[in-house]
CSV table of C-alpha atoms and ligand atoms in Angstrom, one decimal:
chain,number,residue,atom,x,y,z
A,144,MET,CA,28.3,0.0,17.5
A,145,GLU,CA,27.2,-3.0,19.6
A,146,ALA,CA,29.6,-5.4,21.2
A,147,LEU,CA,29.4,-8.7,23.0
A,148,ARG,CA,31.4,-9.2,26.2
A,149,ILE,CA,32.3,-12.7,27.5
A,150,TYR,CA,33.5,-13.1,31.1
A,151,THR,CA,35.7,-16.2,31.4
A,152,GLU,CA,37.1,-16.5,35.0
A,153,LYS,CA,37.9,-20.2,34.3
A,154,PRO,CA,37.4,-22.2,31.1
A,155,TYR,CA,33.9,-23.2,30.3
A,156,GLN,CA,32.7,-26.7,29.7
A,157,LEU,CA,29.5,-26.1,27.7
A,158,GLN,CA,26.7,-28.4,29.0
A,159,GLY,CA,23.1,-28.7,27.9
A,160,GLU,CA,20.9,-28.5,24.8
A,161,VAL,CA,20.7,-25.9,22.0
A,162,ILE,CA,18.0,-25.6,19.3
A,163,ILE,CA,19.5,-24.8,15.9
A,164,SER,CA,17.6,-22.2,13.8
A,165,GLY,CA,16.7,-22.4,10.1
A,166,ALA,CA,19.5,-21.8,7.6
A,167,LYS,CA,20.2,-18.2,6.6
A,168,ASN,CA,21.7,-19.4,3.3
A,169,ALA,CA,18.5,-21.4,2.6
A,170,VAL,CA,15.9,-18.8,3.5
A,171,LEU,CA,17.5,-16.1,1.3
A,172,PRO,CA,17.1,-17.9,-2.0
A,173,ALA,CA,13.7,-19.2,-0.9
A,174,LEU,CA,12.5,-15.7,-0.4
A,175,ALA,CA,14.0,-14.6,-3.7
A,176,ALA,CA,12.2,-17.5,-5.4
A,177,SER,CA,8.8,-16.1,-4.3
A,178,LEU,CA,9.3,-13.4,-6.9
A,179,LEU,CA,8.8,-16.1,-9.6
A,180,THR,CA,5.0,-16.4,-8.9
A,181,ALA,CA,2.0,-14.1,-8.4
A,182,GLU,CA,0.8,-16.7,-5.8
A,183,GLU,CA,1.6,-17.0,-2.1
A,184,VAL,CA,4.7,-18.8,-0.9
A,185,HIS,CA,4.6,-19.9,2.7
A,186,LEU,CA,7.9,-20.6,4.5
A,187,THR,CA,8.4,-22.0,8.0
A,188,ASN,CA,11.4,-22.3,10.4
A,189,ILE,CA,12.6,-18.8,9.3
A,190,PRO,CA,15.8,-17.7,11.2
A,191,LEU,CA,15.1,-14.2,12.7
A,192,VAL,CA,18.5,-12.7,11.5
A,193,LYS,CA,19.3,-9.4,10.1
A,194,ASP,CA,19.9,-10.7,6.5
A,195,VAL,CA,16.2,-11.9,6.4
A,196,GLN,CA,15.1,-8.4,7.3
A,197,THR,CA,17.3,-6.9,4.6
A,198,MET,CA,16.0,-9.4,2.0
A,199,LEU,CA,12.4,-8.6,3.0
A,200,THR,CA,13.1,-4.8,2.6
A,201,LEU,CA,14.4,-5.4,-0.9
A,202,LEU,CA,11.5,-7.7,-1.9
A,203,ALA,CA,9.0,-5.1,-0.6
A,204,GLU,CA,10.7,-2.5,-2.8
A,205,LEU,CA,10.1,-4.9,-5.8
A,206,GLY,CA,6.4,-5.3,-4.9
A,207,ALA,CA,6.2,-8.1,-2.4
A,208,GLU,CA,3.7,-8.1,0.4
A,209,TYR,CA,4.4,-10.4,3.4
A,210,ASN,CA,3.2,-11.4,6.8
A,211,LEU,CA,5.9,-12.6,9.2
A,212,LYS,CA,4.6,-14.2,12.3
A,213,LYS,CA,7.1,-15.7,14.7
A,214,LYS,CA,9.2,-18.0,12.4
A,215,SER,CA,6.7,-18.4,9.6
A,216,ILE,CA,6.2,-16.1,6.6
A,217,ALA,CA,3.5,-15.8,3.9
A,218,ILE,CA,4.9,-13.7,1.0
A,219,ARG,CA,3.3,-12.8,-2.3
A,220,THR,CA,4.3,-10.6,-5.2
A,221,LYS,CA,1.1,-10.1,-7.2
A,222,LYS,CA,2.8,-7.7,-9.5
A,223,ILE,CA,6.5,-6.6,-9.8
A,224,LEU,CA,6.4,-2.9,-9.0
A,225,SER,CA,10.1,-2.2,-9.5
A,226,GLU,CA,12.9,-4.0,-11.2
A,227,GLN,CA,15.7,-2.3,-9.3
A,228,ALA,CA,17.8,-3.7,-6.5
A,229,PRO,CA,19.4,-0.5,-5.2
A,230,TYR,CA,23.1,-0.2,-4.3
A,231,GLN,CA,22.6,0.6,-0.6
A,232,LEU,CA,20.6,-2.7,-0.1
A,233,VAL,CA,22.9,-4.8,-2.3
A,234,ARG,CA,25.9,-3.3,-0.4
A,235,ALA,CA,24.3,-4.3,2.9
A,236,MET,CA,23.9,-7.9,1.7
A,237,ARG,CA,25.6,-9.5,-1.3
A,238,ALA,CA,22.9,-12.2,-1.4
A,239,SER,CA,20.6,-9.5,-2.9
A,240,ILE,CA,22.1,-10.7,-6.2
A,241,LEU,CA,19.6,-13.6,-5.8
A,242,VAL,CA,16.8,-11.4,-7.2
A,243,LEU,CA,18.5,-11.1,-10.5
A,244,GLY,CA,17.4,-14.4,-12.0
A,245,PRO,CA,13.8,-14.3,-10.7
A,246,LEU,CA,13.3,-10.7,-11.8
A,247,LEU,CA,14.6,-11.5,-15.2
A,248,ALA,CA,12.4,-14.6,-15.5
A,249,ARG,CA,9.2,-13.1,-14.2
A,250,ARG,CA,9.5,-9.5,-15.5
A,251,GLY,CA,12.0,-9.6,-18.4
A,252,ARG,CA,14.1,-6.9,-16.8
A,253,ALA,CA,16.4,-6.5,-13.8
A,254,VAL,CA,18.6,-3.7,-12.6
A,255,VAL,CA,20.8,-5.0,-9.8
A,256,ALA,CA,23.7,-3.2,-8.2
A,257,LEU,CA,27.0,-5.0,-8.6
A,258,PRO,CA,27.6,-6.4,-5.1
A,259,GLY,CA,31.3,-5.5,-5.0
A,260,GLY,CA,33.8,-7.2,-2.7
A,261,CYS,CA,33.6,-7.7,1.0
A,262,ALA,CA,35.9,-8.6,3.9
A,263,ILE,CA,36.4,-12.2,2.7
A,264,GLY,CA,37.3,-11.6,-0.9
A,265,THR,CA,36.6,-10.0,-4.3
A,266,ARG,CA,33.4,-11.9,-4.8
A,267,PRO,CA,32.8,-11.6,-8.6
A,268,VAL,CA,29.4,-12.5,-10.1
A,269,ASP,CA,30.7,-13.1,-13.7
A,270,LEU,CA,29.4,-16.7,-13.7
A,271,HIS,CA,25.9,-15.4,-12.8
A,272,ILE,CA,26.1,-13.0,-15.8
A,273,THR,CA,27.5,-15.4,-18.4
A,274,GLY,CA,25.0,-18.0,-17.4
A,275,LEU,CA,22.0,-15.7,-17.8
A,276,GLN,CA,23.5,-14.5,-21.1
A,277,ARG,CA,23.5,-18.1,-22.3
A,278,LEU,CA,19.8,-18.2,-21.5
A,279,GLY,CA,19.4,-15.3,-23.9
A,280,ALA,CA,19.5,-12.3,-21.5
A,281,ASP,CA,21.0,-9.1,-22.9
A,282,ILE,CA,23.2,-7.8,-20.0
A,283,LYS,CA,25.1,-4.5,-19.7
A,284,ILE,CA,27.1,-3.1,-16.8
A,285,GLU,CA,26.2,0.5,-16.4
A,286,HIS,CA,27.2,2.9,-13.5
A,287,GLY,CA,27.9,0.0,-11.1
A,288,TYR,CA,24.6,-1.8,-12.0
A,289,ILE,CA,23.9,-5.0,-13.9
A,290,VAL,CA,21.2,-4.1,-16.4
A,291,ALA,CA,19.6,-7.4,-17.7
A,292,GLU,CA,16.8,-7.7,-20.2
A,293,ALA,CA,15.1,-10.7,-21.9
A,294,ARG,CA,11.6,-10.8,-23.4
A,295,ARG,CA,11.6,-14.5,-22.6
A,296,LEU,CA,14.6,-16.6,-21.5
A,297,LYS,CA,15.4,-19.6,-23.6
A,298,GLY,CA,16.6,-22.9,-22.3
A,299,ALA,CA,20.2,-23.7,-23.1
A,300,GLU,CA,23.2,-25.8,-21.9
A,301,PHE,CA,25.7,-24.0,-19.5
A,302,GLU,CA,28.6,-25.4,-17.6
A,303,PHE,CA,29.9,-23.4,-14.5
A,304,GLU,CA,33.7,-22.8,-14.7
A,305,LYS,CA,33.7,-23.2,-10.9
A,306,LYS,CA,31.1,-24.2,-8.4
A,307,THR,CA,29.1,-21.2,-7.2
A,308,VAL,CA,26.3,-21.5,-4.7
A,309,THR,CA,24.3,-18.4,-5.5
A,310,GLY,CA,25.3,-18.6,-9.2
A,311,THR,CA,23.6,-22.1,-9.4
A,312,GLU,CA,20.6,-20.7,-7.5
A,313,ASN,CA,20.2,-17.7,-9.8
A,314,LEU,CA,20.4,-19.9,-12.9
A,315,VAL,CA,18.0,-22.5,-11.7
A,316,MET,CA,15.4,-19.9,-10.7
A,317,ALA,CA,15.8,-18.2,-14.1
A,318,ALA,CA,15.6,-21.5,-16.1
A,319,ALA,CA,12.4,-22.5,-14.2
A,320,LEU,CA,10.4,-20.1,-16.4
A,321,ALA,CA,12.5,-20.2,-19.5
A,322,ARG,CA,11.1,-21.6,-22.8
A,323,GLY,CA,12.5,-25.1,-23.3
A,324,GLU,CA,15.0,-27.2,-21.5
A,325,THR,CA,18.1,-25.9,-19.6
A,326,VAL,CA,21.0,-28.2,-18.6
A,327,LEU,CA,23.3,-26.8,-15.9
A,328,LYS,CA,26.6,-28.5,-15.4
A,329,ASN,CA,29.1,-28.4,-12.5
A,330,CYS,CA,26.4,-27.1,-10.2
A,331,ALA,CA,27.1,-26.4,-6.5
A,332,LEU,CA,25.9,-29.3,-4.3
A,333,GLU,CA,25.2,-27.4,-1.1
A,334,PRO,CA,22.1,-28.6,0.7
A,335,GLU,CA,20.7,-25.0,0.4
A,336,VAL,CA,20.8,-25.4,-3.4
A,337,SER,CA,18.9,-28.7,-3.2
A,338,SER,CA,16.4,-27.3,-0.8
A,339,LEU,CA,15.7,-24.4,-3.2
A,340,CYS,CA,15.2,-26.9,-6.1
A,341,GLU,CA,12.7,-28.8,-3.9
A,342,LEU,CA,10.8,-25.5,-3.2
A,343,LEU,CA,10.7,-24.7,-7.0
A,344,VAL,CA,9.4,-28.2,-7.7
A,345,LYS,CA,6.6,-27.6,-5.2
A,346,MET,CA,5.8,-24.4,-7.0
A,347,GLY,CA,5.5,-26.4,-10.3
A,348,ALA,CA,9.0,-26.3,-11.7
A,349,ARG,CA,10.3,-29.3,-13.5
A,350,ILE,CA,13.8,-30.1,-12.2
A,351,ASP,CA,15.7,-33.4,-12.6
A,352,GLY,CA,19.0,-34.2,-10.9
A,353,ILE,CA,18.5,-32.5,-7.6
A,354,GLY,CA,21.5,-33.0,-5.4
A,355,GLU,CA,23.7,-33.9,-8.4
A,356,GLU,CA,26.2,-31.8,-10.5
A,357,THR,CA,24.0,-31.7,-13.5
A,358,LEU,CA,20.5,-30.1,-13.2
A,359,ARG,CA,18.0,-30.5,-16.0
A,360,ILE,CA,15.2,-27.9,-15.9
A,361,ARG,CA,12.3,-27.9,-18.3
A,362,GLY,CA,10.8,-24.4,-18.3
A,363,VAL,CA,7.1,-23.9,-17.5
A,364,GLU,CA,4.7,-21.0,-18.3
A,365,GLU,CA,4.1,-20.0,-14.7
A,366,LEU,CA,4.7,-21.2,-11.2
A,367,GLY,CA,2.2,-21.4,-8.4
A,368,PRO,CA,1.8,-21.4,-4.6
A,369,ALA,CA,3.8,-23.6,-2.2
A,370,SER,CA,4.7,-24.3,1.4
A,371,HIS,CA,8.2,-25.1,2.4
A,372,ARG,CA,10.2,-25.6,5.6
A,373,ILE,CA,13.7,-24.0,5.8
A,374,ILE,CA,16.4,-26.6,6.4
A,375,PRO,CA,18.5,-26.3,9.6
A,376,ASP,CA,21.5,-24.0,9.6
A,377,ARG,CA,24.5,-26.4,9.2
A,378,ILE,CA,27.0,-23.6,9.9
A,379,GLU,CA,25.3,-22.5,13.1
A,380,ALA,CA,25.2,-26.2,14.1
A,381,GLY,CA,28.9,-26.5,13.2
A,382,THR,CA,29.7,-23.4,15.3
A,383,PHE,CA,28.1,-25.0,18.4
A,384,LEU,CA,29.8,-28.3,17.7
A,385,VAL,CA,33.2,-26.5,17.7
A,386,ALA,CA,32.2,-24.7,20.9
A,387,ALA,CA,31.6,-28.1,22.6
A,388,ALA,CA,34.9,-29.6,21.2
A,389,LEU,CA,36.8,-26.4,22.3
A,390,THR,CA,35.5,-26.4,25.9
A,391,GLY,CA,35.5,-30.2,26.5
A,392,GLY,CA,31.8,-29.9,26.9
A,393,ASP,CA,28.8,-32.2,26.5
A,394,LEU,CA,26.2,-30.7,24.2
A,395,VAL,CA,23.0,-31.9,22.5
A,396,LEU,CA,22.0,-30.0,19.3
A,397,ARG,CA,18.3,-30.2,18.4
A,398,GLU,CA,16.8,-29.6,15.0
A,399,VAL,CA,19.9,-30.5,13.0
A,400,GLU,CA,20.4,-32.4,9.8
A,401,PRO,CA,23.4,-34.7,10.6
A,402,ALA,CA,23.9,-35.6,6.9
A,403,HIS,CA,24.7,-32.0,6.2
A,404,LEU,CA,27.5,-31.9,8.7
A,405,GLN,CA,29.6,-35.0,7.7
A,406,ALA,CA,32.9,-33.3,6.7
A,407,LEU,CA,33.0,-31.3,10.0
A,408,VAL,CA,31.9,-34.2,12.1
A,409,ASP,CA,34.8,-36.3,10.6
A,410,ARG,CA,37.3,-33.6,11.5
A,411,LEU,CA,36.0,-33.1,15.0
A,412,THR,CA,36.0,-36.8,15.6
A,413,PHE,CA,39.6,-37.0,14.4
A,414,SER,CA,40.4,-34.2,16.9
A,415,GLY,CA,39.2,-36.4,19.7
A,416,ALA,CA,35.5,-35.4,20.2
A,417,ARG,CA,32.8,-38.1,20.4
A,418,ILE,CA,29.8,-37.3,18.3
A,419,GLU,CA,26.7,-39.5,18.1
A,420,LYS,CA,23.1,-39.3,16.9
A,421,ALA,CA,20.8,-38.4,19.8
A,422,GLY,CA,17.4,-38.8,18.1
A,423,ARG,CA,16.0,-38.2,14.6
A,424,ARG,CA,17.3,-34.7,14.2
A,425,SER,CA,19.7,-34.4,17.1
A,426,LEU,CA,23.4,-34.8,17.6
A,427,ARG,CA,25.3,-35.2,20.9
A,428,ILE,CA,28.9,-34.1,21.1
A,429,ILE,CA,31.3,-34.8,24.0
A,430,GLY,CA,34.6,-32.8,23.7
A,431,SER,CA,37.9,-34.4,24.7
A,432,GLN,CA,40.5,-33.0,27.1
A,433,GLU,CA,43.2,-33.2,24.5
A,434,ILE,CA,42.5,-31.8,21.0
A,435,LYS,CA,44.5,-33.4,18.2
A,436,PRO,CA,46.0,-31.0,15.6
A,437,GLN,CA,45.1,-31.7,11.9
A,438,ASP,CA,45.4,-30.2,8.5
A,439,VAL,CA,42.2,-29.0,6.9
A,440,THR,CA,41.4,-27.7,3.4
A,441,THR,CA,38.1,-25.9,2.6
A,442,ALA,CA,36.2,-27.2,-0.5
A,443,PRO,CA,32.8,-27.0,-2.1
A,444,TYR,CA,30.1,-29.2,-0.5
A,445,PRO,CA,30.4,-32.0,0.5
A,446,GLY,CA,34.0,-30.9,1.4
A,447,PHE,CA,35.0,-29.0,4.5
A,448,PRO,CA,32.9,-25.7,4.4
A,449,THR,CA,34.7,-22.4,4.1
A,450,ASP,CA,32.1,-21.0,6.4
A,451,MET,CA,33.5,-23.2,9.2
A,452,GLN,CA,37.2,-22.3,8.5
A,453,ALA,CA,37.4,-19.5,11.1
A,454,GLN,CA,35.6,-21.4,13.8
A,455,PHE,CA,37.9,-24.4,13.2
A,456,MET,CA,41.0,-22.2,13.4
A,457,VAL,CA,40.1,-21.4,17.0
A,458,LEU,CA,39.9,-25.1,17.9
A,459,MET,CA,43.3,-25.6,16.3
A,460,THR,CA,44.8,-22.9,18.5
A,461,GLN,CA,44.0,-25.2,21.5
A,462,ALA,CA,45.3,-28.4,19.7
A,463,SER,CA,48.5,-30.0,21.0
A,464,GLY,CA,50.6,-29.4,17.9
A,465,THR,CA,50.7,-27.6,14.6
A,466,SER,CA,47.9,-27.5,12.0
A,467,ILE,CA,47.7,-26.1,8.5
A,468,ILE,CA,44.4,-24.6,7.3
A,469,THR,CA,44.1,-24.1,3.6
A,470,GLU,CA,41.4,-21.7,2.3
A,471,THR,CA,40.6,-22.6,-1.3
A,472,ILE,CA,37.3,-20.8,-1.8
A,473,PHE,CA,37.9,-17.1,-1.0
A,474,ASP,CA,41.1,-15.0,-1.5
A,475,ARG,CA,41.0,-13.0,1.7
A,476,ARG,CA,39.3,-15.1,4.4
A,477,PHE,CA,42.0,-15.0,7.2
A,478,ALA,CA,41.2,-11.5,8.7
A,479,HIS,CA,40.2,-13.3,12.0
A,480,ALA,CA,43.7,-14.6,12.4
A,481,ASN,CA,45.1,-11.2,13.4
A,482,GLU,CA,42.4,-10.9,16.1
A,483,LEU,CA,43.1,-14.4,17.4
A,484,ILE,CA,46.8,-13.4,17.6
A,485,ARG,CA,45.8,-10.4,19.8
A,486,LEU,CA,44.3,-13.0,22.1
A,487,GLY,CA,47.5,-14.9,22.2
A,488,ALA,CA,47.3,-17.4,19.3
A,489,SER,CA,50.3,-18.3,17.3
A,490,ILE,CA,49.3,-18.2,13.6
A,491,GLU,CA,51.3,-17.5,10.5
A,492,ILE,CA,49.6,-16.7,7.2
A,493,GLN,CA,51.4,-17.9,4.0
A,494,GLY,CA,49.2,-17.2,0.9
A,495,ASP,CA,46.2,-19.5,1.1
A,496,LYS,CA,47.5,-21.3,4.2
A,497,ALA,CA,47.3,-20.5,7.9
A,498,ILE,CA,49.9,-22.3,10.1
A,499,VAL,CA,48.4,-22.6,13.6
A,500,ARG,CA,50.7,-23.6,16.4
A,501,GLY,CA,48.9,-25.0,19.4
A,502,ARG,CA,48.4,-25.2,22.2
A,503,THR,CA,48.5,-21.5,23.1
A,504,PRO,CA,46.7,-20.2,26.2
A,505,LEU,CA,44.4,-17.3,25.1
A,506,SER,CA,43.7,-14.2,27.3
A,507,GLY,CA,40.8,-11.9,26.9
A,508,ALA,CA,41.1,-8.6,25.0
A,509,GLU,CA,39.1,-6.1,22.9
A,510,VAL,CA,38.8,-7.5,19.4
A,511,VAL,CA,36.8,-6.5,16.3
A,512,ALA,CA,34.8,-8.6,14.0
A,513,THR,CA,35.3,-8.2,10.2
A,514,ASP,CA,32.7,-10.5,8.8
A,515,LEU,CA,30.0,-12.9,9.9
A,516,ARG,CA,32.0,-16.1,10.5
A,517,ALA,CA,35.0,-14.2,11.9
A,518,SER,CA,32.6,-12.8,14.5
A,519,ALA,CA,31.5,-16.4,15.4
A,520,CYS,CA,35.2,-17.4,15.7
A,521,LEU,CA,35.9,-14.5,18.1
A,522,VAL,CA,32.9,-15.5,20.3
A,523,LEU,CA,34.3,-19.1,20.4
A,524,ALA,CA,37.8,-17.7,21.3
A,525,GLY,CA,36.2,-15.7,24.1
A,526,LEU,CA,35.0,-19.0,25.7
A,527,VAL,CA,38.6,-20.2,26.2
A,528,ALA,CA,40.4,-16.8,26.7
A,529,THR,CA,40.8,-16.1,30.4
A,530,GLY,CA,39.4,-12.8,31.5
A,531,GLN,CA,37.1,-10.6,29.6
A,532,THR,CA,36.8,-10.6,25.8
A,533,THR,CA,34.9,-7.8,24.0
A,534,ILE,CA,33.9,-8.5,20.5
A,535,ASN,CA,33.1,-5.2,18.7
A,536,ASP,CA,31.1,-4.5,15.6
A,537,ILE,CA,28.8,-7.5,16.2
A,538,GLU,CA,26.4,-6.2,13.6
A,539,HIS,CA,28.2,-8.8,11.4
A,540,LEU,CA,27.2,-11.6,13.8
A,541,ASP,CA,23.6,-10.6,13.9
A,542,ARG,CA,23.4,-11.0,10.2
A,543,GLY,CA,23.5,-14.8,10.4
A,544,TYR,CA,23.1,-16.0,14.0
A,545,GLU,CA,19.8,-15.8,15.8
A,546,LYS,CA,20.0,-14.8,19.5
A,547,ILE,CA,23.5,-16.4,19.9
A,548,GLU,CA,24.1,-14.8,23.3
A,549,GLU,CA,20.8,-16.2,24.6
A,550,LYS,CA,21.7,-19.6,23.4
A,551,LEU,CA,25.1,-19.4,25.0
A,552,LYS,CA,23.7,-18.1,28.3
A,553,THR,CA,21.5,-21.2,28.5
A,554,LEU,CA,24.7,-23.3,28.2
A,555,GLY,CA,26.2,-21.5,31.2
A,556,VAL,CA,28.2,-18.7,29.5
A,557,LYS,CA,28.5,-15.3,31.1
A,558,ILE,CA,27.9,-13.0,28.1
A,559,ASP,CA,26.4,-9.5,27.7
A,560,ARG,CA,25.5,-7.4,24.8
A,561,LEU,CA,26.8,-3.8,25.1
A,562,LYS,CA,25.2,-0.9,23.2
A,563,ASN,CA,27.4,1.8,21.7
A,564,ASN,CA,30.7,0.4,22.7
A,565,ASN,CA,33.2,2.6,20.9
A,566,ASN,CA,36.3,2.6,23.1
A,567,HIS,CA,38.1,0.5,20.5
A,568,ARG,CA,37.5,3.4,18.1
A,569,MET,CA,39.2,6.1,20.2
A,570,GLY,CA,42.5,5.1,18.6
A,571,ALA,CA,45.5,3.8,20.5
A,572,LYS,CA,46.1,5.8,23.7
A,573,HIS,CA,49.7,4.7,23.5
A,574,GLU,CA,51.6,3.7,20.4
B,828,LIG,C1,27.6,-18.6,-0.8
B,828,LIG,O1,28.2,-17.4,-1.2
B,828,LIG,C2,27.2,-18.3,0.7
B,828,LIG,N1,26.3,-17.3,0.8
B,828,LIG,C3,28.5,-18.0,1.5
B,828,LIG,O2,28.2,-17.9,2.8
B,828,LIG,C4,29.5,-19.2,1.3
B,828,LIG,O3,30.7,-18.8,1.9
B,828,LIG,C5,29.8,-19.4,-0.2
B,828,LIG,O4,28.5,-19.7,-0.9
B,828,LIG,C6,30.7,-20.6,-0.4
B,828,LIG,O5,30.1,-21.8,0.2
B,828,LIG,C7,25.0,-17.5,0.5
B,828,LIG,O6,24.6,-18.6,0.2
B,828,LIG,C8,24.0,-16.4,0.7
B,828,LIG,P1,30.1,-18.8,-4.3
B,828,LIG,P2,28.4,-17.2,-2.8
B,828,LIG,O7,29.5,-18.1,-5.5
B,828,LIG,O8,27.4,-17.9,-3.6
B,828,LIG,C9,33.8,-17.6,-7.0
B,828,LIG,C10,28.2,-16.8,4.9
B,828,LIG,O9,29.0,-16.6,5.8
B,828,LIG,N2,32.8,-17.0,-8.0
B,828,LIG,O10,29.8,-20.2,-4.1
B,828,LIG,O11,28.6,-15.7,-3.0
B,828,LIG,C11,33.9,-16.8,-5.7
B,828,LIG,O12,34.8,-15.7,-5.8
B,828,LIG,C12,28.4,-16.6,3.4
B,828,LIG,O13,27.0,-17.2,5.2
B,828,LIG,C13,33.3,-16.5,-9.2
B,828,LIG,O14,34.5,-16.5,-9.5
B,828,LIG,O15,29.8,-17.9,-3.0
B,828,LIG,C14,34.4,-17.9,-4.8
B,828,LIG,O16,35.8,-18.0,-4.9
B,828,LIG,C15,29.8,-16.0,3.2
B,828,LIG,N3,32.4,-16.0,-10.1
B,828,LIG,C16,33.8,-19.2,-5.3
B,828,LIG,O17,33.4,-18.9,-6.7
B,828,LIG,C17,31.0,-16.0,-9.8
B,828,LIG,O18,30.2,-15.5,-10.6
B,828,LIG,C18,32.6,-19.6,-4.5
B,828,LIG,O19,31.7,-18.5,-4.4
B,828,LIG,C19,30.6,-16.5,-8.5
B,828,LIG,C20,31.5,-17.0,-7.6
């Protein structure tokens, strides 16, 4: 298992510029959408992260051919060769569920393994299923697979019981080729959903209400070719903003979309950081010496993103007072707290709340990552934990961050990637 090791003799003050990559959570639905047409879809600003490779492996199994050059891809599925998204691929990446809607719409049949839970929660897909049933799909769950069939999906009205990002994305993609009009209510408002809708419109879909809670989709007979640029990754950008706030640094982020970061920028500004536009698609952040504590509650966009909760928790360990972080989206997204406690943080979990008492000096240690954003939180903690911090099982990190250690090195951080680091697996030498 690979690990990252951060050497922190004295606290860092990150200085310099970092270029933010394309959004993992935008490129995955965009790639799935390419199944909806027999024509070529061309995507640029692709983040070279593990989840993209996993999605391409899955799409190739379904019949896609692609040519990935640097950060651009031309992908085309002339014919669907298989309707099955196998368990081992879906287990590796839950976002594989995003092929369900397109396969059903294009092919009339989809057999997709149930994703199951993961480190951050139970992660049901019941809303995806009931939504597609409303569009006329016949869906059975057999041997851990979703078996969905529909000669031709029919437009209908459907209201999501709760906001779901990939649930909205699946339904929009399915409705694009359904017969008649579909009205989806209580849709997720994340920028990645709007960007997917913009790609579908470029492919010939007819979608009204993009960016609003109600989407109106009038189905068409077929979709055509399109070119589309993947939007910047607001969570990677947020992670670097927190890194600057945490270390009292002075950082310029290039290739960002400031409008997608408002909730986080508000919280970081309140904590004492100064954040300003530094050009059309750039932000500059200057961290403060004293970090103000504050309570934060995660919420669907445009609220404070759950994908930034772990990273913000590290910042609050260095704040001068107590903060309460409430996680409302996932039922088990505090695993990173135990690892932060091992570095010296004072955090108490009470149900959906984490009470973080700052300021606590952190000292480096061996820690283990449990999921993608928990890994990012531990890298941030390593920047302020004196001594050496080794983050194990960083395969999680590689799923969603492109070359993070390279980007940190350019900002002055001493960080190495270790191959086959298993000493955290030899079990405790002493009880
Ligand atoms: C997307 O996951 C993101 N992944 C997640 O990012 C992100 O944390 C999440 O949205 C919330 O913003 C991608 O876009 C690939 P949801 P998704 O459906 O779509 C419940 C990362 O780190 N729910 O919006 O799976 C669910 O349990 C990942 O990049 C149902 O009850 O999340 C949760 O409580 C982690 N039934 C809430 O809705 C359903 O059918 C929001 O989940 C679907 C969801």
